PDB file of C-alpha atoms in Angstrom:
ATOM      1  CA  GLN A   1     180.242-203.897  31.917  1.00 92.00           C
ATOM      2  CA  VAL A   2     180.242-206.777  29.483  1.00 96.00           C
ATOM      3  CA  GLN A   3     182.774-209.580  29.509  1.00 97.00           C
ATOM      4  CA  LEU A   4     183.500-211.629  26.405  1.00 98.00           C
ATOM      5  CA  VAL A   5     185.100-215.065  26.397  1.00 96.00           C
ATOM      6  CA  GLU A   6     186.216-216.467  23.064  1.00 96.00           C
ATOM      7  CA  SER A   7     187.002-220.020  22.118  1.00 95.00           C
ATOM      8  CA  GLY A   8     188.071-221.783  18.981  1.00 95.00           C
ATOM      9  CA  GLY A   9     190.609-220.805  16.400  1.00 91.00           C
ATOM     10  CA  GLY A  10     193.917-222.486  15.734  1.00 97.00           C
ATOM     11  CA  LEU A  11     195.856-223.723  12.740  1.00 98.00           C
ATOM     12  CA  VAL A  12     194.294-225.147   9.601  1.00 98.00           C
ATOM     13  CA  GLN A  13     195.320-225.786   6.034  1.00 98.00           C
ATOM     14  CA  ALA A  14     193.920-223.733   3.216  1.00 98.00           C
ATOM     15  CA  GLY A  15     190.476-224.959   2.254  1.00 98.00           C
ATOM     16  CA  GLY A  16     189.751-226.166   5.744  1.00 98.00           C
ATOM     17  CA  SER A  17     187.240-225.022   8.338  1.00 98.00           C
ATOM     18  CA  LEU A  18     187.316-223.596  11.819  1.00 98.00           C
ATOM     19  CA  SER A  19     184.708-222.311  14.187  1.00 98.00           C
ATOM     20  CA  LEU A  20     184.800-219.601  16.811  1.00 98.00           C
ATOM     21  CA  SER A  21     182.437-218.903  19.653  1.00 98.00           C
ATOM     22  CA  CYS A  22     182.075-215.970  21.991  1.00 98.00           C
ATOM     23  CA  ALA A  23     180.037-215.888  25.162  1.00 98.00           C
ATOM     24  CA  ALA A  24     179.015-212.617  26.762  1.00 97.00           C
ATOM     25  CA  SER A  25     178.323-212.096  30.428  1.00 96.00           C
ATOM     26  CA  GLY A  26     177.585-209.135  32.660  1.00 95.00           C
ATOM     27  CA  ARG A  27     175.209-206.400  31.499  1.00 93.00           C
ATOM     28  CA  THR A  28     174.205-208.290  28.389  1.00 93.00           C
ATOM     29  CA  VAL A  29     170.692-206.851  28.273  1.00 92.00           C
ATOM     30  CA  ASN A  30     172.044-203.713  26.565  1.00 92.00           C
ATOM     31  CA  ILE A  31     173.913-205.525  23.806  1.00 95.00           C
ATOM     32  CA  VAL A  32     172.666-204.484  20.373  1.00 95.00           C
ATOM     33  CA  SER A  33     175.002-206.553  18.231  1.00 96.00           C
ATOM     34  CA  MET A  34     177.757-209.093  18.546  1.00 97.00           C
ATOM     35  CA  GLY A  35     180.255-210.321  16.081  1.00 98.00           C
ATOM     36  CA  TRP A  36     183.815-210.635  14.944  1.00 98.00           C
ATOM     37  CA  TYR A  37     186.588-208.407  13.757  1.00 98.00           C
ATOM     38  CA  ARG A  38     190.085-209.407  12.793  1.00 98.00           C
ATOM     39  CA  GLN A  39     193.521-207.891  12.654  1.00 98.00           C
ATOM     40  CA  ALA A  40     196.378-209.217  10.567  1.00 97.00           C
ATOM     41  CA  PRO A  41     199.983-208.217  11.263  1.00 92.00           C
ATOM     42  CA  GLY A  42     200.649-204.686  10.107  1.00 95.00           C
ATOM     43  CA  LYS A  43     197.023-204.064   9.215  1.00 97.00           C
ATOM     44  CA  ALA A  44     194.120-202.277  10.827  1.00 98.00           C
ATOM     45  CA  ARG A  45     191.363-204.144  12.597  1.00 97.00           C
ATOM     46  CA  GLU A  46     188.534-204.890  10.197  1.00 98.00           C
ATOM     47  CA  LEU A  47     184.968-206.087  10.347  1.00 98.00           C
ATOM     48  CA  VAL A  48     184.370-209.734   9.585  1.00 98.00           C
ATOM     49  CA  TYR A  49     180.759-210.439  10.516  1.00 98.00           C
ATOM     50  CA  THR A  50     178.287-209.050  12.992  1.00 98.00           C
ATOM     51  CA  ILE A  51     174.708-209.873  13.898  1.00 97.00           C
ATOM     52  CA  THR A  52     172.129-207.883  15.826  1.00 95.00           C
ATOM     53  CA  THR A  53     169.683-209.246  18.354  1.00 90.00           C
ATOM     54  CA  SER A  54     167.043-209.118  15.633  1.00 91.00           C
ATOM     55  CA  GLY A  55     169.203-211.134  13.268  1.00 93.00           C
ATOM     56  CA  ARG A  56     170.400-208.418  10.940  1.00 96.00           C
ATOM     57  CA  THR A  57     173.909-209.145   9.706  1.00 97.00           C
ATOM     58  CA  ASN A  58     176.817-207.162   8.356  1.00 98.00           C
ATOM     59  CA  VAL A  59     179.543-209.095   6.547  1.00 98.00           C
ATOM     60  CA  ALA A  60     182.807-208.260   4.870  1.00 98.00           C
ATOM     61  CA  ASP A  61     182.915-208.907   1.127  1.00 98.00           C
ATOM     62  CA  SER A  62     186.114-210.893   1.587  1.00 97.00           C
ATOM     63  CA  VAL A  63     184.361-213.606   3.595  1.00 98.00           C
ATOM     64  CA  LYS A  64     180.910-213.533   2.051  1.00 98.00           C
ATOM     65  CA  GLY A  65     179.808-217.015   1.055  1.00 97.00           C
ATOM     66  CA  ARG A  66     182.554-218.678   3.083  1.00 98.00           C
ATOM     67  CA  PHE A  67     181.819-217.595   6.651  1.00 98.00           C
ATOM     68  CA  ASP A  68     178.552-217.803   8.521  1.00 98.00           C
ATOM     69  CA  ILE A  69     177.454-216.235  11.778  1.00 98.00           C
ATOM     70  CA  SER A  70     174.793-217.340  14.208  1.00 96.00           C
ATOM     71  CA  ARG A  71     173.641-216.199  17.590  1.00 94.00           C
ATOM     72  CA  ASP A  72     171.966-217.778  20.579  1.00 93.00           C
ATOM     73  CA  ASN A  73     170.338-214.859  22.354  1.00 89.00           C
ATOM     74  CA  ALA A  74     169.348-216.999  25.336  1.00 91.00           C
ATOM     75  CA  LYS A  75     172.995-217.906  25.899  1.00 93.00           C
ATOM     76  CA  ASN A  76     174.364-214.520  24.811  1.00 93.00           C
ATOM     77  CA  THR A  77     176.692-216.412  22.531  1.00 96.00           C
ATOM     78  CA  VAL A  78     177.722-215.784  18.949  1.00 97.00           C
ATOM     79  CA  TYR A  79     179.282-218.326  16.652  1.00 98.00           C
ATOM     80  CA  LEU A  80     181.402-217.897  13.540  1.00 98.00           C
ATOM     81  CA  GLN A  81     181.727-220.813  11.157  1.00 98.00           C
ATOM     82  CA  MET A  82     184.624-220.316   8.768  1.00 98.00           C
ATOM     83  CA  ASN A  83     184.805-222.501   5.677  1.00 98.00           C
ATOM     84  CA  SER A  84     187.084-222.559   2.646  1.00 98.00           C
ATOM     85  CA  LEU A  85     189.716-220.735   4.625  1.00 98.00           C
ATOM     86  CA  LYS A  86     192.476-218.921   2.789  1.00 98.00           C
ATOM     87  CA  PRO A  87     195.943-217.859   3.946  1.00 97.00           C
ATOM     88  CA  GLU A  88     194.754-214.244   3.819  1.00 97.00           C
ATOM     89  CA  ASP A  89     192.241-215.079   6.561  1.00 98.00           C
ATOM     90  CA  THR A  90     195.168-215.439   8.955  1.00 98.00           C
ATOM     91  CA  ALA A  91     194.696-212.928  11.752  1.00 98.00           C
ATOM     92  CA  VAL A  92     193.797-212.453  15.363  1.00 98.00           C
ATOM     93  CA  TYR A  93     190.023-212.602  15.579  1.00 98.00           C
ATOM     94  CA  TYR A  94     188.321-210.424  18.174  1.00 98.00           C
ATOM     95  CA  CYS A  95     184.832-210.858  19.480  1.00 98.00           C
ATOM     96  CA  ASN A  96     182.880-207.623  19.715  1.00 98.00           C
ATOM     97  CA  ALA A  97     179.759-206.660  21.598  1.00 97.00           C
ATOM     98  CA  TYR A  98     178.206-203.291  20.915  1.00 97.00           C
ATOM     99  CA  VAL A  99     176.010-201.409  23.331  1.00 96.00           C
ATOM    100  CA  PRO A 100     174.892-197.896  22.472  1.00 94.00           C
ATOM    101  CA  GLY A 101     177.948-195.700  22.840  1.00 93.00           C
ATOM    102  CA  TRP A 102     180.456-198.416  23.635  1.00 95.00           C
ATOM    103  CA  ASP A 103     182.289-201.366  22.138  1.00 96.00           C
ATOM    104  CA  TYR A 104     183.462-204.311  24.202  1.00 97.00           C
ATOM    105  CA  TRP A 105     186.222-206.607  22.983  1.00 98.00           C
ATOM    106  CA  GLY A 106     187.388-210.097  23.712  1.00 97.00           C
ATOM    107  CA  GLN A 107     191.018-210.953  24.225  1.00 96.00           C
ATOM    108  CA  GLY A 108     191.419-212.240  20.682  1.00 97.00           C
ATOM    109  CA  THR A 109     192.083-215.682  19.293  1.00 97.00           C
ATOM    110  CA  GLN A 110     194.614-216.568  16.630  1.00 97.00           C
ATOM    111  CA  VAL A 111     193.514-218.112  13.353  1.00 98.00           C
ATOM    112  CA  THR A 112     196.318-219.294  11.100  1.00 98.00           C
ATOM    113  CA  VAL A 113     195.706-220.705   7.637  1.00 98.00           C
ATOM    114  CA  SER A 114     198.654-222.404   6.011  1.00 97.00           C
ATOM    115  CA  SER A 115     199.031-222.645   2.249  1.00 94.00           C
TER     116      SER A 115
END
């Protein structure tokens, strides 16, 4: 089992910045990648940014150049820096940890960008 604890998020005006962090605990040795997904009202959950233990990243086109992900493997923590935020970035952001055959999810944190 892997437990994920998220922090960060909140309300910001368009053009502003926010940061998220997610700390994993439990059987973290099997984690292959960590990252963030988001879900806006009435929409499906979508990939935002993920990073593997070796540093390989996968990023959504919609956030490329505005968001950045980093990972502290020693702390089993992943960080998401969100810059130049837009109203369409408003969503619940979920931390994800992937181990072969299973996805673990955090409880979600709300990010609201006002216009």
